mmCIF file of C-alpha atoms and ligand atoms in Angstrom:
data_model
loop_
_atom_site.group_PDB
_atom_site.id
_atom_site.type_symbol
_atom_site.label_atom_id
_atom_site.label_comp_id
_atom_site.label_asym_id
_atom_site.label_seq_id
_atom_site.Cartn_x
_atom_site.Cartn_y
_atom_site.Cartn_z
ATOM 1 C CA ASN A 22 -61.061 -202.264 -26.760
ATOM 2 C CA TYR A 23 -63.015 -199.723 -28.904
ATOM 3 C CA VAL A 24 -61.975 -199.486 -32.347
ATOM 4 C CA GLN A 25 -62.888 -197.534 -35.438
ATOM 5 C CA THR A 26 -62.120 -198.264 -39.387
ATOM 6 C CA CYS A 27 -60.202 -196.091 -41.417
ATOM 7 C CA GLY A 28 -62.699 -195.019 -44.135
ATOM 8 C CA LEU A 29 -59.671 -194.800 -46.677
ATOM 9 C CA CYS A 30 -57.349 -197.781 -46.132
ATOM 10 C CA GLU A 31 -59.932 -200.162 -43.832
ATOM 11 C CA THR A 32 -57.413 -200.799 -41.243
ATOM 12 C CA ILE A 33 -58.989 -201.346 -38.131
ATOM 13 C CA CYS A 34 -57.666 -199.209 -35.372
ATOM 14 C CA ASN A 35 -57.731 -199.263 -31.462
ATOM 15 C CA LEU A 36 -59.605 -195.650 -30.679
ATOM 16 C CA ASN A 37 -56.200 -194.640 -28.784
ATOM 17 C CA ASN A 38 -54.335 -194.453 -32.268
ATOM 18 C CA VAL A 39 -57.056 -193.337 -34.749
ATOM 19 C CA ALA A 40 -56.008 -189.875 -34.078
ATOM 20 C CA THR A 41 -52.443 -190.905 -35.247
ATOM 21 C CA HIS A 42 -53.291 -193.572 -37.726
ATOM 22 C CA ASP A 43 -51.032 -192.501 -40.985
ATOM 23 C CA CYS A 44 -54.265 -191.579 -43.432
ATOM 24 C CA LEU A 45 -54.772 -188.507 -41.023
ATOM 25 C CA ARG A 46 -51.470 -186.876 -41.250
ATOM 26 C CA GLY A 47 -51.359 -183.635 -42.189
ATOM 27 C CA TYR A 48 -55.134 -183.130 -41.481
ATOM 28 C CA PHE A 49 -56.283 -181.333 -38.300
ATOM 29 C CA ASN A 50 -59.892 -182.603 -37.939
ATOM 30 C CA TYR A 51 -61.372 -186.165 -38.523
ATOM 31 C CA THR A 52 -65.103 -187.271 -38.347
ATOM 32 C CA THR A 53 -66.384 -190.752 -37.610
ATOM 33 C CA ASP A 54 -69.626 -191.743 -39.226
ATOM 34 C CA GLU A 55 -72.409 -194.274 -37.364
ATOM 35 C CA ASN A 56 -70.819 -197.410 -38.770
ATOM 36 C CA LEU A 57 -67.262 -196.177 -36.807
ATOM 37 C CA TYR A 58 -65.320 -195.199 -39.909
ATOM 38 C CA PHE A 59 -63.546 -192.552 -39.700
ATOM 39 C CA TYR A 60 -62.495 -190.058 -42.189
ATOM 40 C CA PRO A 61 -60.002 -186.706 -42.544
ATOM 41 C CA LEU A 62 -62.052 -183.894 -42.384
ATOM 42 C CA LEU A 63 -60.787 -180.909 -44.096
ATOM 43 C CA ASP A 64 -60.793 -177.476 -42.350
ATOM 44 C CA ASP A 65 -63.708 -175.883 -43.495
ATOM 45 C CA GLY A 66 -65.321 -178.455 -41.245
ATOM 46 C CA VAL A 67 -67.916 -179.416 -44.061
ATOM 47 C CA THR A 68 -65.738 -181.578 -46.487
ATOM 48 C CA ILE A 69 -64.559 -184.953 -46.037
ATOM 49 C CA VAL A 70 -61.909 -187.376 -47.474
ATOM 50 C CA ARG A 71 -63.134 -190.636 -48.968
ATOM 51 C CA ARG A 72 -63.280 -193.277 -51.266
ATOM 52 C CA SER A 73 -65.832 -192.488 -54.222
ATOM 53 C CA LEU A 74 -66.585 -194.251 -56.993
ATOM 54 C CA VAL A 75 -65.762 -192.139 -60.073
ATOM 55 C CA GLN A 76 -66.309 -193.579 -63.617
ATOM 56 C CA GLY A 77 -66.213 -197.253 -62.478
ATOM 57 C CA SER A 78 -63.247 -197.028 -60.593
ATOM 58 C CA GLU A 79 -62.404 -196.158 -56.839
ATOM 59 C CA VAL A 80 -60.344 -192.869 -55.991
ATOM 60 C CA ILE A 81 -59.943 -190.623 -53.286
ATOM 61 C CA ALA A 82 -61.868 -187.779 -53.337
ATOM 62 C CA THR A 83 -63.125 -184.799 -51.295
ATOM 63 C CA VAL A 84 -67.121 -184.860 -50.622
ATOM 64 C CA PRO A 85 -69.122 -182.735 -48.618
ATOM 65 C CA LEU A 86 -70.148 -184.087 -44.993
ATOM 66 C CA GLN A 87 -73.379 -185.514 -45.586
ATOM 67 C CA SER A 88 -75.256 -184.984 -41.861
ATOM 68 C CA ASN A 89 -77.865 -187.136 -43.049
ATOM 69 C CA ASN A 90 -75.958 -189.989 -43.132
ATOM 70 C CA ILE A 91 -73.197 -189.162 -40.573
ATOM 71 C CA VAL A 92 -74.944 -189.609 -37.109
ATOM 72 C CA PHE A 93 -72.292 -189.314 -35.009
ATOM 73 C CA ILE A 94 -69.591 -186.605 -35.859
ATOM 74 C CA GLN A 95 -66.524 -186.364 -33.759
ATOM 75 C CA CYS A 96 -64.151 -183.317 -34.616
ATOM 76 C CA THR A 97 -60.705 -184.117 -32.791
ATOM 77 C CA TYR A 98 -57.339 -182.516 -33.053
ATOM 78 C CA ILE A 99 -55.111 -184.953 -34.891
ATOM 79 C CA ILE A 100 -51.833 -185.160 -32.630
ATOM 80 C CA ASP A 101 -48.618 -185.317 -34.680
ATOM 81 C CA SER A 102 -46.642 -187.722 -32.598
ATOM 82 C CA ASN A 103 -43.357 -186.422 -34.268
ATOM 83 C CA ASN A 104 -43.876 -182.764 -32.823
ATOM 84 C CA ILE A 105 -43.632 -184.567 -29.395
ATOM 85 C CA GLN A 106 -40.358 -183.542 -27.799
ATOM 86 C CA PRO A 107 -39.456 -184.692 -24.481
ATOM 87 C CA THR A 108 -39.899 -181.773 -22.201
ATOM 88 C CA LEU A 109 -37.439 -181.920 -18.825
ATOM 89 C CA ASN A 110 -39.062 -181.073 -15.890
ATOM 90 C CA THR A 111 -36.047 -179.585 -14.050
ATOM 91 C CA GLY A 112 -33.330 -177.622 -15.602
ATOM 92 C CA GLN A 113 -35.932 -175.164 -17.378
ATOM 93 C CA LYS A 114 -34.340 -172.108 -17.517
ATOM 94 C CA LYS A 115 -37.088 -169.179 -16.397
ATOM 95 C CA GLU A 116 -37.637 -167.406 -19.645
ATOM 96 C CA LYS A 117 -39.599 -164.876 -19.584
ATOM 97 C CA LEU A 118 -42.106 -164.268 -22.675
ATOM 98 C CA SER A 119 -41.995 -161.291 -24.757
ATOM 99 C CA LEU A 120 -45.074 -159.393 -25.437
ATOM 100 C CA GLU A 121 -45.172 -160.865 -28.816
ATOM 101 C CA GLU A 122 -44.651 -164.243 -27.504
ATOM 102 C CA GLU A 123 -47.404 -164.155 -25.300
ATOM 103 C CA GLY A 124 -49.669 -163.202 -27.967
ATOM 104 C CA THR A 125 -48.526 -166.197 -30.135
ATOM 105 C CA LEU A 126 -49.132 -168.423 -26.915
ATOM 106 C CA ILE A 127 -52.733 -167.330 -26.427
ATOM 107 C CA LEU A 128 -53.532 -167.660 -30.072
ATOM 108 C CA GLU A 129 -52.259 -171.106 -30.198
ATOM 109 C CA VAL A 130 -53.849 -171.912 -27.359
ATOM 110 C CA GLN A 131 -57.316 -170.658 -28.728
ATOM 111 C CA CYS A 132 -56.778 -173.189 -32.094
ATOM 112 C CA ARG A 133 -56.834 -175.900 -30.016
ATOM 113 C CA GLN A 134 -60.166 -176.339 -28.148
ATOM 114 C CA PRO A 135 -59.586 -179.176 -25.872
ATOM 115 C CA LEU A 136 -56.979 -176.673 -23.724
ATOM 116 C CA TRP A 137 -59.728 -174.827 -22.855
ATOM 117 C CA ASN A 138 -63.137 -175.498 -24.402
ATOM 118 C CA PHE A 139 -64.500 -177.362 -21.114
ATOM 119 C CA ARG A 140 -67.863 -178.074 -23.097
ATOM 120 C CA LEU A 141 -65.882 -180.839 -25.429
ATOM 121 C CA PRO A 142 -66.260 -184.257 -24.293
ATOM 122 C CA LEU A 143 -63.780 -185.559 -22.282
ATOM 123 C CA ALA A 144 -62.539 -188.425 -24.850
ATOM 124 C CA GLN A 145 -61.435 -185.076 -26.545
ATOM 125 C CA ARG A 146 -59.126 -183.697 -24.207
ATOM 126 C CA ASN A 147 -58.106 -186.558 -21.966
ATOM 127 C CA ASN A 148 -54.469 -186.066 -20.578
ATOM 128 C CA LYS A 149 -52.755 -187.526 -23.493
ATOM 129 C CA ILE A 150 -54.290 -185.083 -25.676
ATOM 130 C CA THR A 151 -53.787 -182.037 -23.755
ATOM 131 C CA LYS A 152 -49.895 -183.032 -22.858
ATOM 132 C CA CYS A 153 -49.589 -183.071 -26.862
ATOM 133 C CA LEU A 154 -51.148 -179.986 -27.426
ATOM 134 C CA TRP A 155 -49.417 -177.998 -24.879
ATOM 135 C CA GLN A 156 -46.375 -179.064 -26.101
ATOM 136 C CA GLU A 157 -47.402 -178.281 -29.821
ATOM 137 C CA ALA A 158 -47.981 -174.775 -28.246
ATOM 138 C CA SER A 159 -44.410 -174.582 -26.551
ATOM 139 C CA ASN A 160 -42.885 -175.213 -30.299
ATOM 140 C CA ALA A 161 -45.052 -172.601 -31.524
ATOM 141 C CA ILE A 162 -42.840 -170.182 -29.091
ATOM 142 C CA ASN A 163 -39.770 -172.171 -29.791
ATOM 143 C CA GLY A 164 -39.540 -173.927 -26.569
ATOM 144 C CA LYS A 165 -39.163 -171.055 -24.591
ATOM 145 C CA LEU A 166 -41.113 -172.281 -21.976
ATOM 146 C CA ASN A 167 -41.953 -176.048 -22.010
ATOM 147 C CA ALA A 168 -45.586 -177.702 -22.330
ATOM 148 C CA ILE A 169 -45.771 -176.942 -18.294
ATOM 149 C CA GLY A 170 -44.680 -173.482 -18.444
ATOM 150 C CA CYS A 171 -47.056 -172.943 -21.427
ATOM 151 C CA LYS A 172 -49.911 -174.281 -19.011
ATOM 152 C CA ASN A 173 -49.104 -172.239 -16.347
ATOM 153 C CA LYS A 174 -48.713 -169.304 -18.120
ATOM 154 C CA PHE A 175 -52.170 -169.739 -20.019
ATOM 155 C CA LYS A 176 -53.822 -170.716 -16.675
ATOM 156 C CA ASN A 177 -52.447 -167.151 -15.270
ATOM 157 C CA PHE A 178 -53.700 -165.110 -18.211
ATOM 158 C CA HIS A 179 -57.210 -166.978 -17.803
ATOM 159 C CA ASP A 180 -57.163 -165.962 -13.955
ATOM 160 C CA ILE A 181 -56.538 -162.653 -15.102
ATOM 161 C CA TYR A 182 -59.236 -162.180 -17.586
ATOM 162 C CA ARG A 183 -61.630 -164.264 -15.601
ATOM 163 C CA ARG A 184 -61.111 -161.394 -12.615
ATOM 164 C CA LEU A 185 -61.558 -158.642 -15.275
ATOM 165 C CA ILE A 186 -64.934 -160.067 -16.809
ATOM 166 C CA ASN A 187 -66.271 -160.716 -13.389
ATOM 167 C CA SER A 188 -65.541 -157.115 -12.334
ATOM 168 C CA GLU A 189 -67.274 -155.776 -15.618
ATOM 169 C CA LYS A 190 -70.955 -157.442 -13.395
ATOM 170 C CA LEU A 191 -70.295 -155.422 -10.424
ATOM 171 C CA PRO A 192 -72.498 -152.560 -9.829
ATOM 172 C CA ASN A 193 -70.083 -149.877 -11.022
ATOM 173 C CA GLY A 194 -69.176 -152.226 -13.882
ATOM 174 C CA SER A 195 -69.985 -149.294 -16.703
ATOM 175 C CA ALA A 196 -66.212 -147.975 -15.419
ATOM 176 C CA SER A 197 -64.498 -151.203 -15.839
ATOM 177 C CA LYS A 198 -65.855 -152.398 -18.911
ATOM 178 C CA SER A 199 -63.392 -149.791 -20.326
ATOM 179 C CA ASN A 200 -60.890 -150.956 -17.839
ATOM 180 C CA ILE A 201 -60.575 -154.379 -18.878
ATOM 181 C CA TYR A 202 -59.069 -152.975 -22.587
ATOM 182 C CA LYS A 203 -56.026 -151.648 -20.577
ATOM 183 C CA TRP A 204 -54.967 -155.216 -20.038
ATOM 184 C CA ARG A 205 -53.000 -155.927 -22.982
ATOM 185 C CA HIS A 206 -54.415 -159.415 -24.108
ATOM 186 C CA ALA A 207 -57.833 -158.784 -23.354
ATOM 187 C CA LYS A 208 -59.107 -158.607 -26.738
ATOM 188 C CA ILE A 209 -57.514 -161.843 -27.994
ATOM 189 C CA MET A 210 -58.756 -163.465 -24.668
ATOM 190 C CA GLU A 211 -62.264 -162.633 -26.100
ATOM 191 C CA PHE A 212 -62.531 -166.614 -27.000
ATOM 192 C CA LEU A 213 -62.897 -167.457 -23.227
ATOM 193 C CA ARG A 214 -65.694 -164.641 -22.464
ATOM 194 C CA ASP A 215 -68.339 -167.321 -22.419
ATOM 195 C CA SER A 216 -66.740 -169.741 -20.692
ATOM 196 C CA CYS A 217 -65.576 -167.365 -17.977
ATOM 197 C CA LEU A 218 -69.399 -166.260 -17.678
ATOM 198 C CA GLN A 219 -70.454 -169.667 -17.145
ATOM 199 C CA LYS A 220 -70.558 -171.480 -13.947
ATOM 200 C CA ARG A 221 -69.022 -174.833 -14.185
HETATM 201 ZN ZN1 ZN B 8 -55.857 -195.899 -43.268
#
């Protein structure tokens, strides 16, 4: 029973339905202001789409996000519900990803922060959201692994990377520091370095 209002069409949406609201279609993020109005946020992270008065008539315009009147900013991934395909838990063939597909999977996960950034508020990475995002990752590799397969695969990469990072801290770390880059995905996994070094 927590609702927000669309800043473009004034529709009142249940919080769970905000990300799938029609006005946000095609955008990756949105922001919510202190009056609980939400607006599409452009990829630059500082421009919102809202109604503006231009020469006496109201138009849809892009305006800079003004941090002094927007107290509460929530950047949330918008889930394209058309992207969700039913996943079969059984009958999934054991597919092996090519090196290129593995790289694609990692990059797709990287641009979906809720899948790995545990500092984001839980509301932005709840089960419903992450389930959709893993499905999108699966779509990006043409469904060669399903959503659960992608999740497991990435967890595997994350574990390997965490081990490599932690081995850097050992006394003989200077030797292993160069070792880490022998792992084929070490470089594109760099975005996880901070979270791997943090104790949760
Ligand atoms: Zn709307």
